CSV table of C-alpha atoms in Angstrom, one decimal:
chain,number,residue,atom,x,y,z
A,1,UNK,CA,4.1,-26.2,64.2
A,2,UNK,CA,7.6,-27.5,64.6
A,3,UNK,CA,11.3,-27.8,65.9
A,4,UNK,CA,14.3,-26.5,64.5
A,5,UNK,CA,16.7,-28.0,62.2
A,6,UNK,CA,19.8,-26.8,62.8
A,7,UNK,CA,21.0,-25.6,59.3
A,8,UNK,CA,23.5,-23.1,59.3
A,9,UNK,CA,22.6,-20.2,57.6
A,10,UNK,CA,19.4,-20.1,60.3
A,11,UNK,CA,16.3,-22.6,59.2
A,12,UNK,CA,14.4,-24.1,61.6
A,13,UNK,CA,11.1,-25.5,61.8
A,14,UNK,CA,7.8,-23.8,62.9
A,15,UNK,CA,7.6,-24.7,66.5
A,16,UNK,CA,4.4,-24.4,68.6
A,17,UNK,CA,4.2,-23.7,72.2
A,18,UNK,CA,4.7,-26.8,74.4
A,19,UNK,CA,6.6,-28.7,71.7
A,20,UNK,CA,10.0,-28.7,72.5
A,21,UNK,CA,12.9,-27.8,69.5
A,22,UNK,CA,14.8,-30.0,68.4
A,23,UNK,CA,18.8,-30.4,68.5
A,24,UNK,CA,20.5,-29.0,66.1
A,25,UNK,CA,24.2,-27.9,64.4
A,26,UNK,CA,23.3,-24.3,63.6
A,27,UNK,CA,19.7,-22.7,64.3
A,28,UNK,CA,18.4,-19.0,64.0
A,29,UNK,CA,20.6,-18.1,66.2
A,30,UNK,CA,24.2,-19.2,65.1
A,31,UNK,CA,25.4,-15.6,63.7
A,32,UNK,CA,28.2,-15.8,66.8
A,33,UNK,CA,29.7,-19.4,65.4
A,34,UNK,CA,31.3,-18.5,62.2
A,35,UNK,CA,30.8,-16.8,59.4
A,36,UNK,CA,28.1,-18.0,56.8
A,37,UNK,CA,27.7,-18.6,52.7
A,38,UNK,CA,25.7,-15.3,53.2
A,39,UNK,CA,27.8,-13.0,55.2
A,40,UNK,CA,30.2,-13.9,53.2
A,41,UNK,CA,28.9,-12.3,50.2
A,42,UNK,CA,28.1,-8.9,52.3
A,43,UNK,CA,32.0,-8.6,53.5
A,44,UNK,CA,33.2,-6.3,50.3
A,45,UNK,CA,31.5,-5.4,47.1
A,46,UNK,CA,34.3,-7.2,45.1
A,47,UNK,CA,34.5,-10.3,47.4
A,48,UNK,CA,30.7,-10.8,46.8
A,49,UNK,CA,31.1,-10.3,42.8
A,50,UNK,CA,34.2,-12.9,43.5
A,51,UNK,CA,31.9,-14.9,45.2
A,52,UNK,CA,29.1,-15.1,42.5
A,53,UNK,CA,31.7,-15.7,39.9
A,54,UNK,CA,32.8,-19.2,41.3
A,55,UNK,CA,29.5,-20.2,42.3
A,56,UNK,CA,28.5,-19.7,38.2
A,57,UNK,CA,32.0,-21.3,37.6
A,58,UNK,CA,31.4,-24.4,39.9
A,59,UNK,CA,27.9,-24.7,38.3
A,60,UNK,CA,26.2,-22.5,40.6
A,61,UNK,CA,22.6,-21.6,40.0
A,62,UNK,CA,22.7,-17.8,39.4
A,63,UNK,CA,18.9,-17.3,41.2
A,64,UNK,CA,20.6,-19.0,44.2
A,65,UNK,CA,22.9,-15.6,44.6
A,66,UNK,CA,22.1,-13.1,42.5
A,67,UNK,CA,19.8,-10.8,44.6
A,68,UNK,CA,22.0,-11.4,47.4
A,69,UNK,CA,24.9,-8.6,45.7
A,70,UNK,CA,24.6,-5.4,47.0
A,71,UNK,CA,21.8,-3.4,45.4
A,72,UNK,CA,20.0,-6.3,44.1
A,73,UNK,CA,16.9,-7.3,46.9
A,74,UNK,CA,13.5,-6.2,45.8
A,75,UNK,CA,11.8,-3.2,47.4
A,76,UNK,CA,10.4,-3.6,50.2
A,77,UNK,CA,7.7,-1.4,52.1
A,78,UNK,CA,7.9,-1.9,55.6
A,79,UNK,CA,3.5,-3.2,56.8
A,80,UNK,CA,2.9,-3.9,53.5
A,81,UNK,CA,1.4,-7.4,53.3
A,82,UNK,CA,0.5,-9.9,50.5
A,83,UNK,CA,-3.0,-10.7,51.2
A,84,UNK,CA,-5.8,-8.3,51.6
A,85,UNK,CA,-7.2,-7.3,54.3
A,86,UNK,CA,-4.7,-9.1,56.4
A,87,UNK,CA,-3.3,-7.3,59.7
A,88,UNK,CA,0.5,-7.1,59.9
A,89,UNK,CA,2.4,-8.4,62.8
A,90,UNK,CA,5.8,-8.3,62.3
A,91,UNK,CA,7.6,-12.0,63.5
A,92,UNK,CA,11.4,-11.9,65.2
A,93,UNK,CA,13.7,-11.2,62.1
A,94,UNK,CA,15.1,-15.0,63.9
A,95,UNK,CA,12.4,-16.9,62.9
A,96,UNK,CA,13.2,-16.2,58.9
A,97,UNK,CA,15.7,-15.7,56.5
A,98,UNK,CA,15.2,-12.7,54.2
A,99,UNK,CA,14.9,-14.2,50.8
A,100,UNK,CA,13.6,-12.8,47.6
A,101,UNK,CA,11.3,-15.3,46.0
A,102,UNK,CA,10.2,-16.5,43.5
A,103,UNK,CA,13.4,-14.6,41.9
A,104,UNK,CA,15.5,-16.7,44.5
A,105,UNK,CA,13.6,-19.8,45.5
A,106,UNK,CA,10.2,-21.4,43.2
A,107,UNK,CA,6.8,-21.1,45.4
A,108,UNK,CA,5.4,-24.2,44.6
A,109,UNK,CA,3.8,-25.5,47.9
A,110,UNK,CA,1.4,-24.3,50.5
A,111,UNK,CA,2.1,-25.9,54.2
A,112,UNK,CA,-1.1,-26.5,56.0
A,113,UNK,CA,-0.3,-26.1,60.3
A,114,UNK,CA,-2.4,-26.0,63.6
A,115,UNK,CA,-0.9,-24.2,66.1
A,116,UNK,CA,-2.0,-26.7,69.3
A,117,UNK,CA,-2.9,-23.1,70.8
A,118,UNK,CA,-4.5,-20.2,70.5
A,119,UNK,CA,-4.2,-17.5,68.0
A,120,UNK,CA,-3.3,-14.6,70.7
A,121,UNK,CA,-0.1,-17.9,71.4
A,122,UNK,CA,1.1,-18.3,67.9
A,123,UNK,CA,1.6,-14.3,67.6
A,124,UNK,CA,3.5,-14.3,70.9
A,125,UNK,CA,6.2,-17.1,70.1
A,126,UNK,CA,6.3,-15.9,66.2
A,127,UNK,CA,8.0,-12.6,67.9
A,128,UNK,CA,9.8,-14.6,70.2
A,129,UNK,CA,13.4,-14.3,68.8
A,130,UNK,CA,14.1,-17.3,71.4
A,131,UNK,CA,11.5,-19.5,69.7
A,132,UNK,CA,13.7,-19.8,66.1
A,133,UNK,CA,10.3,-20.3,64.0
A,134,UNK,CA,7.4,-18.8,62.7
A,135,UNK,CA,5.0,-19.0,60.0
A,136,UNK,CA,3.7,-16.5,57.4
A,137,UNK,CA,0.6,-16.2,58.7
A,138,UNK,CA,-1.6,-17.2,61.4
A,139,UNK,CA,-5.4,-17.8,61.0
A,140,UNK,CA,-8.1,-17.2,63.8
A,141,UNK,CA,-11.2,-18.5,64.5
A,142,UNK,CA,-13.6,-16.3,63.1
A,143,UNK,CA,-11.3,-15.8,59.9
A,144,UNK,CA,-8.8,-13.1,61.1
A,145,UNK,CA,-5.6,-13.2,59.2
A,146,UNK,CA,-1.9,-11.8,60.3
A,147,UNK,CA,0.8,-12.0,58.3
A,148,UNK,CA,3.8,-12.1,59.9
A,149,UNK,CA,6.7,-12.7,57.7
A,150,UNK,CA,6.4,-11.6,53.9
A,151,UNK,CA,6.0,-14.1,51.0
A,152,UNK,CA,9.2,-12.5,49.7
A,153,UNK,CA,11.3,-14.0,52.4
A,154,UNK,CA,11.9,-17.9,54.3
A,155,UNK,CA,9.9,-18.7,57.0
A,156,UNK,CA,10.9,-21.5,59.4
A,157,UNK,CA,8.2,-23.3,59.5
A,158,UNK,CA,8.3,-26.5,57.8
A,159,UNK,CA,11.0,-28.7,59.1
A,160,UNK,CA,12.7,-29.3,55.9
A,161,UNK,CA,14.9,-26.5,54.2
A,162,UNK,CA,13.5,-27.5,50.9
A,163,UNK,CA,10.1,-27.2,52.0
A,164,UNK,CA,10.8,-23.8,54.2
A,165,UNK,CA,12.4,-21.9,50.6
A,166,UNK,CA,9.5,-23.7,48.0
A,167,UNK,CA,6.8,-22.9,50.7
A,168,UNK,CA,4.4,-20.3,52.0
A,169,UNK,CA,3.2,-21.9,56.1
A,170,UNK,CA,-0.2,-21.3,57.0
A,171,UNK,CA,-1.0,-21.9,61.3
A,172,UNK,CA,-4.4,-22.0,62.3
A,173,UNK,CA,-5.6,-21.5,65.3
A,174,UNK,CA,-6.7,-24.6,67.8
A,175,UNK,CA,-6.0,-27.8,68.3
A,176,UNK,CA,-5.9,-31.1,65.8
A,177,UNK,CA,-7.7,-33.4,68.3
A,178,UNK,CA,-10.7,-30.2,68.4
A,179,UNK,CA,-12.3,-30.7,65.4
A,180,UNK,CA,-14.6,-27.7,66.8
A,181,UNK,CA,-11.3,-25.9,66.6
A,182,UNK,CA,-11.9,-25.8,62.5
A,183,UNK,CA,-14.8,-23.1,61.8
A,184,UNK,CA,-16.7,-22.2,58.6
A,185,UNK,CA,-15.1,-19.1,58.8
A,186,UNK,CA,-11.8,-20.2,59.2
A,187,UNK,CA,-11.6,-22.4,56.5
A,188,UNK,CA,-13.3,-19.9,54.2
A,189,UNK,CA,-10.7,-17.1,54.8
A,190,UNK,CA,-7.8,-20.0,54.7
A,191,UNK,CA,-9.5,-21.0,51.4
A,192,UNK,CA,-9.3,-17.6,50.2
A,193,UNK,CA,-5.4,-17.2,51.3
A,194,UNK,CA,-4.1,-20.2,49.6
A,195,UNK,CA,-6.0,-19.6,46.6
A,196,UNK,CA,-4.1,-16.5,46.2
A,197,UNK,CA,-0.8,-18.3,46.8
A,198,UNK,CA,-2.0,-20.7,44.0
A,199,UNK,CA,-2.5,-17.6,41.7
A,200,UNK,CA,0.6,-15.3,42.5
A,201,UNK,CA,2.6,-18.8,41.7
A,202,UNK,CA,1.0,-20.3,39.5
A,203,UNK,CA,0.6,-23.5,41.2
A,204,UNK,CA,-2.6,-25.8,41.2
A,205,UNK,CA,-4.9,-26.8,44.2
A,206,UNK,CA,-4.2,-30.1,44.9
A,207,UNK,CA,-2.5,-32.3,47.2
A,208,UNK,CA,0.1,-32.7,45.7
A,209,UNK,CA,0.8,-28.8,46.3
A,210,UNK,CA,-1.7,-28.0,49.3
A,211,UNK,CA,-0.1,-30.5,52.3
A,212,UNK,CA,0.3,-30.3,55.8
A,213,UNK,CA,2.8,-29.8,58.1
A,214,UNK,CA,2.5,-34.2,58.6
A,215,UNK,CA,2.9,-34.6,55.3
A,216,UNK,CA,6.7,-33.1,55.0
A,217,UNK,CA,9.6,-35.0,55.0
A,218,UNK,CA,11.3,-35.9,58.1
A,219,UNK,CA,9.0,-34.4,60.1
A,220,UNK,CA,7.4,-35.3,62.8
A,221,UNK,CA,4.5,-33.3,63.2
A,222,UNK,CA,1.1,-34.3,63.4
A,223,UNK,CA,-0.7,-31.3,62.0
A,224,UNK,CA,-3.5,-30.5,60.8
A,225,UNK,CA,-4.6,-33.9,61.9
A,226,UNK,CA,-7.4,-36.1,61.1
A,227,UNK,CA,-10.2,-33.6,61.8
A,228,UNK,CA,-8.7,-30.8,59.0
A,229,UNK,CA,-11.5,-31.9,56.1
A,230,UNK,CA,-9.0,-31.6,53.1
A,231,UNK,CA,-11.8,-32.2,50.4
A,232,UNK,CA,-13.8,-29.4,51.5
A,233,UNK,CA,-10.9,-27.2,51.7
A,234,UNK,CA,-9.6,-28.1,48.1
A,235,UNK,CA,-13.2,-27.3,46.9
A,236,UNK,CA,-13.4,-24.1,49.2
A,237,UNK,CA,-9.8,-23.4,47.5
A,238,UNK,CA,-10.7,-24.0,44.0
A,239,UNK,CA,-14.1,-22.1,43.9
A,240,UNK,CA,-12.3,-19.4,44.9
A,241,UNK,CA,-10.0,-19.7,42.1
A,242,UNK,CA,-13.0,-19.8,39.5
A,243,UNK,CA,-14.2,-16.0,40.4
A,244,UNK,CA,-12.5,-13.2,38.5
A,245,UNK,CA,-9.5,-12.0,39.4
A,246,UNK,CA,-9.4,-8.1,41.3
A,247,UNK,CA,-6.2,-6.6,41.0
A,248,UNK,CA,-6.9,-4.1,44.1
A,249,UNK,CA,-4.0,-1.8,45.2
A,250,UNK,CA,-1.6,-3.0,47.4
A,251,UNK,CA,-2.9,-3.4,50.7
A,252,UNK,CA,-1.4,-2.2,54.3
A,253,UNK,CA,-2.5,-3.7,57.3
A,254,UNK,CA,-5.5,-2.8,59.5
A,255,UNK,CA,-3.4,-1.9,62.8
A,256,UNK,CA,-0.5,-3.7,64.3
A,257,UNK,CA,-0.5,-6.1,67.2
């Protein structure tokens, strides 16, 4: 996990319990100290229009803004989630930034975390608007996944803004000095996770695109750690990509936490 990083428009970094955050200009929590790029866009239909126009006419990236105009963001259904069987626990609308990827922002990575806790912690400061970060999902011991933020939107979890919008953050339960913490069937559900971000994005399993939270620029994170066996997990993620595909219906969560 991580620390915030004080961007304005509310990233931060995926913090864990008993690591402190970080200072910062900004944070999840600066709606009260001025008005951002994005509510600016929401005051008046024509002002956000205006607004697009000059960001196309300064050399804007349309994908940057598009979605943002009113009418524009994807349907969403509220407990749906993005990877089956997955149980939906909803994080504090703080800890992300409602996004619309990929229309918005490439998925091109897959963040690899340990929480330095337990599974039952993670969920508790993941709904913790205080705590100003959270992951997409969260990973237990015997393979249970949550999903708390959808792949749609920006999680803070990385510790880089770059890596937050290009990123889906996976936490795992345990503790990177335990390397009892890492179980077969926790890497075998994890396995099957990513390998369905590498699919939906079309991105391959290597480490170039699988890192972890260590691994990220300018953080200072120790995560997964040295225990975290990356070439099994990188053959546990591409075997899974060798079956044949399912294209099941879209899946709603188990129960609620």
């Amino acid at each position: 996990m991580g620390k915030r990083d004080g961007k304005r428009d509310g990233e931060a970094q995926a913090g864990g319990p008993g690591e402190g955050r970080g200072e910062g200009d900004g944070g999840g929590r600066g709606a009260g100290r001025g008005i951002t790029r994005r509510r600016a866009l929401w005051i008046g239909g024509g002002g956000a229009v205006a607004a697009g126009a000059v960001a196309l006419a300064a050399g804007g990236e349309p994908a940057r803004w598009w979605w943002r105009l009113p009418g524009n963001e994807k349907p969403r259904e509220a407990g749906a989630v993005d990877f089956r069987g997955a149980q939906w626990v909803a994080a504090s609308p703080a800890n992300y930034r409602r996004a619309d990827r990929p229309a918005d922002y490439e998925i091109d990575r897959v963040v690899i975390h340990v929480v330095q806790g337990s599974y039952a912690t993670a969920l508790d400061v993941f709904r913790d608007p205080d705590h100003e970060a959270a992951a997409h999902y969260v990973i237990r011991k015997d393979g249970h996944v949550a999903q708390l933020i959808r792949e749609l939107d920006v999680a803070f979890h990385a510790g880089n803004r770059g890596y937050n919008e290009r990123s889906v953050g996976i936490e795992h339960e345990g503790y990177v000095d335990r390397p009892e913490s890492f179980t077969d069937a926790m890497y075998a559900s994890s396995a099957r996770l990513t390998a369905g971000v590498c699919r939906r994005y079309g991105f391959p399993a290597d480490r170039e695109h699988l890192v972890g939270h260590s691994e990220v620029p300018g953080t200072d994170h120790t995560d997964p750690g040295r225990h975290w066996d990356w070439d099994r997990y990188l053959e546990l993620v591409r075997a899974e990509l060798r079956k044949p595909v399912r294209k099941p219906p879209r899946e709603h969560p188990a129960g609620r936490a």
